[in-house]
CSV table of C-alpha atoms and ligand atoms in Angstrom, one decimal:
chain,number,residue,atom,x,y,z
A,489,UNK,CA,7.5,-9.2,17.2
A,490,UNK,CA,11.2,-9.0,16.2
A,491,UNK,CA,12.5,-12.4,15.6
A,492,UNK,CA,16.1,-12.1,15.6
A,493,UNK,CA,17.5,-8.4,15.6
A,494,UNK,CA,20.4,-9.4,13.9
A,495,UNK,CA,19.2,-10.5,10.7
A,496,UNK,CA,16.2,-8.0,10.8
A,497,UNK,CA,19.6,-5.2,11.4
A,498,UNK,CA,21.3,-6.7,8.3
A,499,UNK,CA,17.8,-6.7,6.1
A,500,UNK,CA,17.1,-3.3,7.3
A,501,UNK,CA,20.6,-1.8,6.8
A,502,UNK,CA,20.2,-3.8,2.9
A,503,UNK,CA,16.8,-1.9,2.7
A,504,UNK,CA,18.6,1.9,3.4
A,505,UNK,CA,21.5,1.5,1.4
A,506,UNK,CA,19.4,0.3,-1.6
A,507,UNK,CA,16.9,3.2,-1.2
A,508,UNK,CA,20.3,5.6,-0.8
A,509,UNK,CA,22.5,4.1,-3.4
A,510,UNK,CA,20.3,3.3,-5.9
A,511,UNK,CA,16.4,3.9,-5.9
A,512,UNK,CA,17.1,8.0,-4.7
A,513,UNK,CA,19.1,9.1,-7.9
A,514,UNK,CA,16.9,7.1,-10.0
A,515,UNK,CA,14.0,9.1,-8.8
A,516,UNK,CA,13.8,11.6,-11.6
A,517,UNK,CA,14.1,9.0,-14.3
A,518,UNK,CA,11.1,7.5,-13.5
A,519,UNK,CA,9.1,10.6,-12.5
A,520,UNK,CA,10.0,11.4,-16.5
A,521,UNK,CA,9.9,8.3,-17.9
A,522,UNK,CA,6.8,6.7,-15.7
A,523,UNK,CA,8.9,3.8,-15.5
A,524,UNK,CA,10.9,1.7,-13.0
A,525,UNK,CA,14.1,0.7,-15.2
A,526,UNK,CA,14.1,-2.8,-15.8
A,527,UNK,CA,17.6,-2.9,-13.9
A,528,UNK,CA,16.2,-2.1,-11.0
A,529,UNK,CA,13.2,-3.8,-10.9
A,530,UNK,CA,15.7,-7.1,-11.6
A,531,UNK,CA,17.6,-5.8,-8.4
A,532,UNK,CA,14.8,-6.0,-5.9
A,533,UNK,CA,13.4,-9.3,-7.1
A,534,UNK,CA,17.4,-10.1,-6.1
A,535,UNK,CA,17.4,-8.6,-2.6
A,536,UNK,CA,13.6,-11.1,-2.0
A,537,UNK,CA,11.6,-7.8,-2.0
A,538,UNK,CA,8.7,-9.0,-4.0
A,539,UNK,CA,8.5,-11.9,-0.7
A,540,UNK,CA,9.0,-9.7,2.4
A,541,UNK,CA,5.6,-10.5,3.6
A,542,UNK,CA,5.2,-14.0,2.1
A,543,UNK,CA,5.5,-17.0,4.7
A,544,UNK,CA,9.0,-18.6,4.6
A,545,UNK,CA,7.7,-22.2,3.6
A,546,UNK,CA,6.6,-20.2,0.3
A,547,UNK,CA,9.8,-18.6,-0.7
A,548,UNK,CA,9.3,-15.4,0.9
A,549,UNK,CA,11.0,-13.9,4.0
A,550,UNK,CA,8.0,-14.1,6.5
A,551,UNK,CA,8.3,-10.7,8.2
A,552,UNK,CA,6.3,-10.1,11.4
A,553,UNK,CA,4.2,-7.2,11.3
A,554,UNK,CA,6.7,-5.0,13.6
A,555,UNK,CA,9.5,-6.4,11.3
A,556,UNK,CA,6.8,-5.3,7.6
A,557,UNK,CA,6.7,-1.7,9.3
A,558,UNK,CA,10.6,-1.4,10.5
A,559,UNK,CA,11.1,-2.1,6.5
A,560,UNK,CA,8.8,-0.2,5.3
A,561,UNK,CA,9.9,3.0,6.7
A,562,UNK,CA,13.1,2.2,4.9
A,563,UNK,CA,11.3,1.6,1.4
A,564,UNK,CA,9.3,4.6,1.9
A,565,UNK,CA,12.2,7.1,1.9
A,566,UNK,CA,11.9,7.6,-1.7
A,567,UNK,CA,9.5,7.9,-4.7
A,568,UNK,CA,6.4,5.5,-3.5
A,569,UNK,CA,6.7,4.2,-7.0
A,570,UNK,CA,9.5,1.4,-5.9
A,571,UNK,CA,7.1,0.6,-2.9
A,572,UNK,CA,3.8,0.0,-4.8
A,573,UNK,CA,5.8,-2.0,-7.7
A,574,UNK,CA,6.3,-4.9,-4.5
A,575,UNK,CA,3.8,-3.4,-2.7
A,576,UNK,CA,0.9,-5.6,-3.8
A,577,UNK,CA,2.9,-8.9,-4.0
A,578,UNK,CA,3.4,-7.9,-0.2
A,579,UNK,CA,0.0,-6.7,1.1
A,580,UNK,CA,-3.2,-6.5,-0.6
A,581,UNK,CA,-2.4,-8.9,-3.9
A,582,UNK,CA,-1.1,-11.9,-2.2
A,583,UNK,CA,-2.8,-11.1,1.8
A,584,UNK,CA,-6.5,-12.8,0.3
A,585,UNK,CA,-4.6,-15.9,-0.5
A,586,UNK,CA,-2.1,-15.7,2.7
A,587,UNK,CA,-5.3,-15.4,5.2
A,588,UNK,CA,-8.0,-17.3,3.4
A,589,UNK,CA,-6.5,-19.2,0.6
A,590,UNK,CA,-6.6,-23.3,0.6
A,591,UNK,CA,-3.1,-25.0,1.2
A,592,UNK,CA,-3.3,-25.8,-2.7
A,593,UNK,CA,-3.5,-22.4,-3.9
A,594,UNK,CA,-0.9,-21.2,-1.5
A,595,UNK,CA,1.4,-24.2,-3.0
A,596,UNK,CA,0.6,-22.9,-6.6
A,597,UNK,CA,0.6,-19.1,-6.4
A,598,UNK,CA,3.0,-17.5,-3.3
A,599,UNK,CA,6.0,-19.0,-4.4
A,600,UNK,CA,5.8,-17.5,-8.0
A,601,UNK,CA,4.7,-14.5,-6.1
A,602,UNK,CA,7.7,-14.3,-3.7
A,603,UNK,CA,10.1,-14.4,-6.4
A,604,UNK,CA,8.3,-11.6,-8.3
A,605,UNK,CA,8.1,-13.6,-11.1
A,606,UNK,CA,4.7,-12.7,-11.3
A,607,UNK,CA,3.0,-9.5,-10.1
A,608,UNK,CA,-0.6,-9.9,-7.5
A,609,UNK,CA,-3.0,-7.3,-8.0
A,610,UNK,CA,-6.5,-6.7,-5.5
A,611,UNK,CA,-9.3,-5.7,-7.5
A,612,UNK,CA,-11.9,-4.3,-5.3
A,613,UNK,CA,-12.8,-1.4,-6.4
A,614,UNK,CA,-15.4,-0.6,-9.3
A,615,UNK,CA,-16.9,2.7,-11.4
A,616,UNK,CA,-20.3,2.8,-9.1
A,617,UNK,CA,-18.2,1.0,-5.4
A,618,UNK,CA,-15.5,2.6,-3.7
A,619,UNK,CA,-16.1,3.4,-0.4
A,620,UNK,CA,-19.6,1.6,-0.1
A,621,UNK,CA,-17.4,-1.9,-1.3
A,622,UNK,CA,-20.0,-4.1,0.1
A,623,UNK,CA,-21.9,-2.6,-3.2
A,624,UNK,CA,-20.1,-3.8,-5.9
A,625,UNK,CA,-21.6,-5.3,-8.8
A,626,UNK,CA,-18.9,-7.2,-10.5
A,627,UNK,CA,-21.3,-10.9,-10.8
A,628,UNK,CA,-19.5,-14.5,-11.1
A,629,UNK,CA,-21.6,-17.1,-12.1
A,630,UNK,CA,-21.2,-20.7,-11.2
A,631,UNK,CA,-21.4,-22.8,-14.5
A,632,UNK,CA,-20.2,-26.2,-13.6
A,633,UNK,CA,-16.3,-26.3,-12.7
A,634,UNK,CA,-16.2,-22.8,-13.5
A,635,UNK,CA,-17.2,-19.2,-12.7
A,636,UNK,CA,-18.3,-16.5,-15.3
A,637,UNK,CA,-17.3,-13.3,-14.1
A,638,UNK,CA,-18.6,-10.0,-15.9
A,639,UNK,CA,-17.7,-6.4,-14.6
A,640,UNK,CA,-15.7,-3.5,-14.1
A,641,UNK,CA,-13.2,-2.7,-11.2
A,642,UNK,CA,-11.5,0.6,-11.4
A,643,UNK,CA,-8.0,2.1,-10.1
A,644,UNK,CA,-6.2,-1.1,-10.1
A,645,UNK,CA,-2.9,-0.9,-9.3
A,646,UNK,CA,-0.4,-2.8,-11.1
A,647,UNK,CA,-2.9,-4.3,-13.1
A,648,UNK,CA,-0.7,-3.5,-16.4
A,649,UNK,CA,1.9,-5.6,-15.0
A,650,UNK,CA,0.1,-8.0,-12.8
A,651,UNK,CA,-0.2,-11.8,-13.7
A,652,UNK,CA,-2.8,-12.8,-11.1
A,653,UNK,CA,-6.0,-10.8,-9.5
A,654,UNK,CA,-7.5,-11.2,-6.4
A,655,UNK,CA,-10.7,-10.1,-7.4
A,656,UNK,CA,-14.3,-9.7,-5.1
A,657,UNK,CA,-17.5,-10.7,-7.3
A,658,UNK,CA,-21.0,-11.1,-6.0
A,659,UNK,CA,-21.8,-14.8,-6.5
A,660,UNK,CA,-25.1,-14.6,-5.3
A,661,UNK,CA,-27.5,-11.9,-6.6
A,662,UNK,CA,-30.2,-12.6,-3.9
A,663,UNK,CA,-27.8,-10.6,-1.8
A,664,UNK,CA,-27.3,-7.4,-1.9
A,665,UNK,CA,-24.5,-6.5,0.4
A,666,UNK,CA,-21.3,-8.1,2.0
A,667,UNK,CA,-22.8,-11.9,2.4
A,668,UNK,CA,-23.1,-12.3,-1.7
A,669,UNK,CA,-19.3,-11.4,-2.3
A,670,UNK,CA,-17.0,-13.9,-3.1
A,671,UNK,CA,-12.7,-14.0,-3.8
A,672,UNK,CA,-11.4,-15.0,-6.7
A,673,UNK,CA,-8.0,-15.3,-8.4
A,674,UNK,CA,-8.3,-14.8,-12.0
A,675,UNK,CA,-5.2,-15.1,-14.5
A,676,UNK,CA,-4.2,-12.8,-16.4
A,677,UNK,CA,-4.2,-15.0,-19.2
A,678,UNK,CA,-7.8,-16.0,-19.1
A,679,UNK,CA,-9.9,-15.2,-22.1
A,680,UNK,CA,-12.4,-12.0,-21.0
A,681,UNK,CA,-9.8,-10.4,-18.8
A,682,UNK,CA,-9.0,-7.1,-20.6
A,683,UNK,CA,-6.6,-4.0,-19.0
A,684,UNK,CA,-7.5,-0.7,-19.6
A,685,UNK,CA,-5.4,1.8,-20.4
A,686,UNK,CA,-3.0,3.5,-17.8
A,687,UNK,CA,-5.2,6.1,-15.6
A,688,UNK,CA,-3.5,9.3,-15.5
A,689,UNK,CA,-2.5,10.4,-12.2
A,690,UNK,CA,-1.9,13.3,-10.2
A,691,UNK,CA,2.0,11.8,-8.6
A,692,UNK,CA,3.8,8.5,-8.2
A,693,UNK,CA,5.1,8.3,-11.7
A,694,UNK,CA,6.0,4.6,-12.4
A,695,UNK,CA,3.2,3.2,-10.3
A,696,UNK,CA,0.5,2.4,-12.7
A,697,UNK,CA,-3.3,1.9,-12.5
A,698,UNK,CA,-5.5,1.0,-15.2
A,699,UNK,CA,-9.4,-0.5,-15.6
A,700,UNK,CA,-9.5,-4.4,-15.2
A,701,UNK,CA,-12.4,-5.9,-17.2
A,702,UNK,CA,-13.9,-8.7,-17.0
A,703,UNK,CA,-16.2,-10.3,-20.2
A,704,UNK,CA,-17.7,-13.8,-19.8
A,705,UNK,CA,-14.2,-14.6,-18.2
A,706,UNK,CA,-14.7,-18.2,-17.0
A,707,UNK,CA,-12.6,-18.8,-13.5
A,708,UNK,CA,-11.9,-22.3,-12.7
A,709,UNK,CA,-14.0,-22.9,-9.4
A,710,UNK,CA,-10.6,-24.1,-7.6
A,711,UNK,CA,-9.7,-20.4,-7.7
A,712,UNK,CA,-12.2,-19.7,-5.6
A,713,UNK,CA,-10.5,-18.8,-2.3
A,714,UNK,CA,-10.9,-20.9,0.4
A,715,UNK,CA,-13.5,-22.7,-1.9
A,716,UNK,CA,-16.1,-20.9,0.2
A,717,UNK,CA,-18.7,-18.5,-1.5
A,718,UNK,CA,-19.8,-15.8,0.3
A,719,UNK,CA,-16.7,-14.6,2.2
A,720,UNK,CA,-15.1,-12.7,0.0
A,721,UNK,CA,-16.2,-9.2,1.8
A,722,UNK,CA,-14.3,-10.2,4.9
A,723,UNK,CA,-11.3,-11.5,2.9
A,724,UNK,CA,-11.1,-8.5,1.7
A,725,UNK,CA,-11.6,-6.1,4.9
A,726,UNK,CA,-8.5,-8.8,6.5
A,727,UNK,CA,-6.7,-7.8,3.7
A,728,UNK,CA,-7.2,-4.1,4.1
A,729,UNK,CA,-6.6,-4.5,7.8
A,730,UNK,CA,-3.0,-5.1,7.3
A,731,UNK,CA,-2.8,-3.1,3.9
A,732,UNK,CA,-3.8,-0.4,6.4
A,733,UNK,CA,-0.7,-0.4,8.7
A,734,UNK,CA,1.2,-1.0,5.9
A,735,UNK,CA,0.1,2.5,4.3
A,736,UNK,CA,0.9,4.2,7.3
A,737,UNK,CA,4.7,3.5,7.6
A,738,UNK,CA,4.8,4.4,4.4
A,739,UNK,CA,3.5,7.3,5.1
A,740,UNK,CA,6.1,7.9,8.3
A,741,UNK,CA,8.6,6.5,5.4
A,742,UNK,CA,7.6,9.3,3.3
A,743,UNK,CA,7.3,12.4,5.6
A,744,UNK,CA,11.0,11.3,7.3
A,745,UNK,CA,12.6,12.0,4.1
A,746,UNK,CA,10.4,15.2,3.3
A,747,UNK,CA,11.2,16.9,6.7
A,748,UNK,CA,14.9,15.5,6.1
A,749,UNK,CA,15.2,17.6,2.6
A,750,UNK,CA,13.7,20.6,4.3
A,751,UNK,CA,16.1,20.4,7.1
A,752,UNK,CA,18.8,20.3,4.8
A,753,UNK,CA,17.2,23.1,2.9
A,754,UNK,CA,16.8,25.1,5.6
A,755,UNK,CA,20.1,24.8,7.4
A,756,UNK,CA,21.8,25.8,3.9
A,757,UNK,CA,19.1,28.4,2.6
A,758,UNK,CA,20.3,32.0,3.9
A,759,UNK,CA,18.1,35.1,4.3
A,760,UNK,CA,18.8,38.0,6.2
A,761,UNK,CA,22.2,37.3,6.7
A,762,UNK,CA,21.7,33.7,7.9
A,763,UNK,CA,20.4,30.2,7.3
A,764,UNK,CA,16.9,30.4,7.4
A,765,UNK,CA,16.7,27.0,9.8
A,766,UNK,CA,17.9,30.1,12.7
A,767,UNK,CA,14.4,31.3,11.9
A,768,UNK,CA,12.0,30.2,15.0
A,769,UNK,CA,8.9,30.3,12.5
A,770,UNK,CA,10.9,27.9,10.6
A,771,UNK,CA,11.9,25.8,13.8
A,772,UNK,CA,7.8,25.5,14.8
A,773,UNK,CA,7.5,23.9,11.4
A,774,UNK,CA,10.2,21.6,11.7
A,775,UNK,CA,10.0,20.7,15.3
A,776,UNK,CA,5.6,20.2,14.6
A,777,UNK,CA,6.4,17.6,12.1
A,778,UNK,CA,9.1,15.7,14.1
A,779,UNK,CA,6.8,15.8,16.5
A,780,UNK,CA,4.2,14.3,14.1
A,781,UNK,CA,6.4,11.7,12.7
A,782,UNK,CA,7.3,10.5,16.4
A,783,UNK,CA,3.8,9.7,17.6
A,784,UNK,CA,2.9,8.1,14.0
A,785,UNK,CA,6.0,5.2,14.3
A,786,UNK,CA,4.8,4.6,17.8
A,787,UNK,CA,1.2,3.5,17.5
A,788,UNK,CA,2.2,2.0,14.2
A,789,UNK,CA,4.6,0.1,16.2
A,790,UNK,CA,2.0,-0.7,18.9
A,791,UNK,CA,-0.8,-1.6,16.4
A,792,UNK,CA,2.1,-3.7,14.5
A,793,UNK,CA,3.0,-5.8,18.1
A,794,UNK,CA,-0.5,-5.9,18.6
A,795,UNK,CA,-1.3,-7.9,15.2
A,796,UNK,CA,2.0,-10.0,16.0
A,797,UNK,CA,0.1,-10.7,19.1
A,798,UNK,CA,-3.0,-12.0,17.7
A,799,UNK,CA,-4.8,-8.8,18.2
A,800,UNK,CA,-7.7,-7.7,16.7
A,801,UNK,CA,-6.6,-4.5,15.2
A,802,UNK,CA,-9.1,-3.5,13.3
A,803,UNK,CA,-9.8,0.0,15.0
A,804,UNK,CA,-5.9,0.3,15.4
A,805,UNK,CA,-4.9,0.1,11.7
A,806,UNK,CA,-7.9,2.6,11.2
A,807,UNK,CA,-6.3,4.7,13.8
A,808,UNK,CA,-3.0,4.4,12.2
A,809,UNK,CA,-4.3,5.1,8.7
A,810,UNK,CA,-6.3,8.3,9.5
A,811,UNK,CA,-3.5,10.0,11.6
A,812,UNK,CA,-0.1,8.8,9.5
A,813,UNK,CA,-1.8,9.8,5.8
A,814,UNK,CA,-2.9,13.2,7.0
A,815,UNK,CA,0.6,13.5,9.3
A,816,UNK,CA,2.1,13.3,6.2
A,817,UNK,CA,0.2,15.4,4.0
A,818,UNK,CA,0.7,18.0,6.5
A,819,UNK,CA,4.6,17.3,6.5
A,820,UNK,CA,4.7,17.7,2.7
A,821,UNK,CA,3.3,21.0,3.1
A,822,UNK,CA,5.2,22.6,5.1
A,823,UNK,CA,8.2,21.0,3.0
A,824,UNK,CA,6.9,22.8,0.6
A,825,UNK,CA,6.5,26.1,2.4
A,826,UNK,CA,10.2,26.1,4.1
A,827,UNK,CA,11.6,25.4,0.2
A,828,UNK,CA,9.6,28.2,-0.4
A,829,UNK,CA,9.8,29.3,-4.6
A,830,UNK,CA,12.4,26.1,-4.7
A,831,UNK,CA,9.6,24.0,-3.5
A,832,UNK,CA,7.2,24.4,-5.8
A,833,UNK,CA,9.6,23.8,-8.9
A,834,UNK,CA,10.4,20.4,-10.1
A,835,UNK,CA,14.3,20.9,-10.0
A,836,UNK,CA,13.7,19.9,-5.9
A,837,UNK,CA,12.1,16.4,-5.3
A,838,UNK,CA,9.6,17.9,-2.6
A,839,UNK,CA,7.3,19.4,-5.5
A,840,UNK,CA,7.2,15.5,-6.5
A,841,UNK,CA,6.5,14.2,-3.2
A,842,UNK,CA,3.8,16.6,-2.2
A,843,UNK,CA,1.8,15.3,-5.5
A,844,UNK,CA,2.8,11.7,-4.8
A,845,UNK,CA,1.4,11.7,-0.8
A,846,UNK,CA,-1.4,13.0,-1.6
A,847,UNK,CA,-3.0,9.4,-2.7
A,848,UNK,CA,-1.8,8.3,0.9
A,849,UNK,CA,-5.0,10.3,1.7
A,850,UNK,CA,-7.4,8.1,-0.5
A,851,UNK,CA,-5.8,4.8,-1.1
A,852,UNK,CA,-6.8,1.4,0.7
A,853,UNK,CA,-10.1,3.3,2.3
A,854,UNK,CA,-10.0,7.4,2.8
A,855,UNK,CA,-9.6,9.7,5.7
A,856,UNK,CA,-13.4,9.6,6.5
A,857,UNK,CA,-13.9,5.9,5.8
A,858,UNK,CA,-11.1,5.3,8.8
A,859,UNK,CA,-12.8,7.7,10.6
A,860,UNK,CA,-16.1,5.5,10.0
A,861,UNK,CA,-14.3,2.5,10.7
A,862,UNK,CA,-13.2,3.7,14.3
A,863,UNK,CA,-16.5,5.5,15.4
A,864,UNK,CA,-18.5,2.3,14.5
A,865,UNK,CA,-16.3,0.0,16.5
A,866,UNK,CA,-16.0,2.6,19.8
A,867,UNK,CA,-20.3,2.6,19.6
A,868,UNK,CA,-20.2,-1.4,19.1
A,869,UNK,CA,-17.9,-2.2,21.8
A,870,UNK,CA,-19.6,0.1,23.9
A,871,UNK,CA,-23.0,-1.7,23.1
A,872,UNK,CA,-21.4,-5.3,24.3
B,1488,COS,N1,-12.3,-8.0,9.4
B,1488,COS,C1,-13.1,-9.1,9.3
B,1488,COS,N2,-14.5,-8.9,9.0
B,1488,COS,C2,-14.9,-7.7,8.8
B,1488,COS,C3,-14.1,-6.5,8.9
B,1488,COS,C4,-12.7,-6.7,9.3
B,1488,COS,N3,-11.9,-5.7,9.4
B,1488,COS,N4,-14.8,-5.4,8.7
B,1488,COS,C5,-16.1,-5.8,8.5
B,1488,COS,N5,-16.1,-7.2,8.5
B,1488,COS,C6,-17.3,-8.1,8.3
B,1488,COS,C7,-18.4,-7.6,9.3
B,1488,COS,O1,-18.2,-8.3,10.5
B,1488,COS,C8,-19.6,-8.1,8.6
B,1488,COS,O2,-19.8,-9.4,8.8
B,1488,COS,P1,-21.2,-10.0,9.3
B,1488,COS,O3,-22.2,-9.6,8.3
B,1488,COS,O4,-21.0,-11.5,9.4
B,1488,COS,O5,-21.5,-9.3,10.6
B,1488,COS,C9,-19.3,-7.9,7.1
B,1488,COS,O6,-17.9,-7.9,7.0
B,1488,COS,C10,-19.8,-6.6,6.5
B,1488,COS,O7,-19.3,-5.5,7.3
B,1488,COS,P2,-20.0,-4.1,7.5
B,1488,COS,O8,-21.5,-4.3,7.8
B,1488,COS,O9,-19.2,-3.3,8.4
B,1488,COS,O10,-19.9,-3.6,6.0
B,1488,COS,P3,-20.3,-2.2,5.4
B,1488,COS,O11,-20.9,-2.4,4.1
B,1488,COS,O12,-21.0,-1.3,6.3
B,1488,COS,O13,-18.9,-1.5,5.0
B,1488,COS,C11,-16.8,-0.4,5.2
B,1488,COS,C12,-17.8,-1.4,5.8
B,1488,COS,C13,-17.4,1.0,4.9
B,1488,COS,C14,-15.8,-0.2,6.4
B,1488,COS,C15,-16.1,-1.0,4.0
B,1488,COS,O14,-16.9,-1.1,2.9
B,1488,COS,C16,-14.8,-0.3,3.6
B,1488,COS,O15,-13.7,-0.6,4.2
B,1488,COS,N6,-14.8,0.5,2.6
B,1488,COS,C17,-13.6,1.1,2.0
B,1488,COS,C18,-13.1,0.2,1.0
B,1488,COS,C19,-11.7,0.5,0.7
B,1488,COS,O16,-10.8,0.6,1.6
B,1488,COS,N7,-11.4,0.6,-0.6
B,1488,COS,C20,-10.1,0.9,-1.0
B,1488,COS,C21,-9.8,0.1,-2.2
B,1488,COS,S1,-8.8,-1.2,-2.1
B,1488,COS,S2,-7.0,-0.3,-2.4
């Protein structure tokens, strides 16, 4: 749902020139420096886009979910870096509290969010629970007004710079799978809350993800989201619901400006007398991942009306996930291959972006966990 094309043309048009004029010839910088400069990072909190995603009556800009994915194929048409710096205050970090949170916490914690004054991260995942979340062992234990949380969750990102987590802990140890999990925020602040150091990655220099520990940390029980135990498993799937399509017009994002640096390679790259873009073998490859792109933005843009409409999209953003990550690592490769030599040397930003995609792949539930997702809901429906 598009609520007023005008202002959603003057936000997007804001969007492509900042990703032109400033975030693309900063890209290097902070693939060297693993860094977003400060100067930047002062500019986006100026343009709102720490609050895209963050209800109007709490400082943010409320975008629809058609409106989210319009932007984020602007955001995405550089380093993913800038995207998953606001990427967490948008989606995963702030969605718990969005879809599930009391009015209170809303009041206390969106606004600060909006702003970027302060920087959400989801902490989910754990040494021994990735893709079988249901079996993570992080424990919170009620002691009066408070919860002591002890455990481990791994791959966090922005959990250097984050000021609040939204973290799943199992709050009762009678059960074993989704029904004991429960959503916390926890402040940074909080005595036991220890960050590990940054994890070294494979790409996206200047997004960082460390270990988030938690030792006899004591969580007031108002942080408790929703003030309802045993919820916090579905909170979380909600949140990845949406996280989901998110991560796929990234992806489209992402493989639009790959497959616009190898046009432009291509066109000006001459062998045999001319530019190699004359070459049909090098046509298939372009034309397959236009082609590619194309049907990625529509059902993202179907899935996205369909959550505007109330929708359960469950098996959509699934959908969306599977085909736009491995769209786009298949765009990056043969970005690669039509740079030929020049791609695979760091003088050309599509050896960057090839390492950076990859995660697209992995991130907020992997290729075979949306293939899981799908299946399971096609036999359930089927079984109604
Ligand atoms: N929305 C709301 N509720 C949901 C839901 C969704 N999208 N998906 C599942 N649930 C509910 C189920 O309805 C079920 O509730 P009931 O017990 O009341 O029926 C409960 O959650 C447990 O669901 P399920 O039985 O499907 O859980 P499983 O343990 O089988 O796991 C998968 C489901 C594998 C899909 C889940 O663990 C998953 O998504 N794993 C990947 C995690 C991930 O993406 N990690 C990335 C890190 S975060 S960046």
């Amino acid at each position: 749902m598009i609520r007023d094309q005008e202002t959603l043309n003057v936000l997007l048009d804001t969007l492509s020139r900042f990703v032109r004029e400033r975030l693309v010839p900063a890209e290097n910088e902070v693939a060297e420096t693993d860094e977003i400069p400060a100067d930047i990072v002062a500019e986006m909190r100026d343009i709102g886009l720490f609050g895209l995603c963050v209800p109007e009556e709490y400082g943010g800009l409320g975008l629809t979910m058609e409106e989210e994915v319009l932007a984020a194929f602007e955001i995405a048409k550089t380093s993913p870096a800038f995207r998953s710096l606001i990427g967490t205050n948008n989606g995963i970090g702030s969605q718990g509290l969005i879809v599930d949170g009391t009015e209170e916490q809303k009041r206390h914690y969106l606004p600060k969010l909006a702003s970027g004054e302060l920087i959400a991260s989801f902490a989910l995942t754990e040494p021994g629970s990735g893709s079988d979340a249901a079996s993570l062992r992080t424990s919170a234990r009620r002691d009066g007004d408070f919860y002591v949380v002890n455990g481990t969750k791994r791959f966090i990102t922005n959990a250097p710079e984050a000021g609040i987590f939204t973290v799943m802990a199992r709050t009762n140890p009678d059960v074993k799978g989704a029904g004991g999990i429960s959503a916390f925020i926890v402040e940074k602040g909080t005595p036991g809350v220890h960050i590990g150091k940054r994890d070294k990655k494979m790409g996206q220099k200047g997004a960082h993800t460390a270990d988030v520990i938690f030792e006899n940390c004591r969580v007031p029980a108002a942080n408790l989201i929703g003030g309802k135990e045993g919820v916090g498993f579905k909170t979380a799937m909600k949140v990845l619901d949406k996280g989901r399509l998110h991560i796929s017009a990234i992806c489209v994002g992402a493989a639009e400006r790959m497959l616009e640096d190898a046009l432009r390679y291509a066109i000006e790259r001459q062998q045999f007398g001319q530019p190699i873009a004359e070459f049909q073998l090098i046509q298939a490859m372009l034309a397959d991942s236009k082609a590619e792109i194309y049907a990625a933005r529509s059902m993202i843009l179907d899935a996205a009306r369909r959550r505007d409409n109330k929708e359960d999209i469950s098996t959509e953003a699934s959908c969306c996930k599977l085909f736009a990550s491995e769209m786009c690592g298949r765009v990056a490769d043969r970005a690669v291959q039509i740079h030929g030599g020049a791609g695979y040397v760091s003088e050309y930003a599509i050896e960057r972006f090839y390492r950076d995609v990859r995660l697209f792949r992995i991130y907020e539930g992997t290729t075979q966990i949306q293939q899981l997702v799908i299946a399971r809901n096609m036999i359930r429906n089927a079984q109604v």
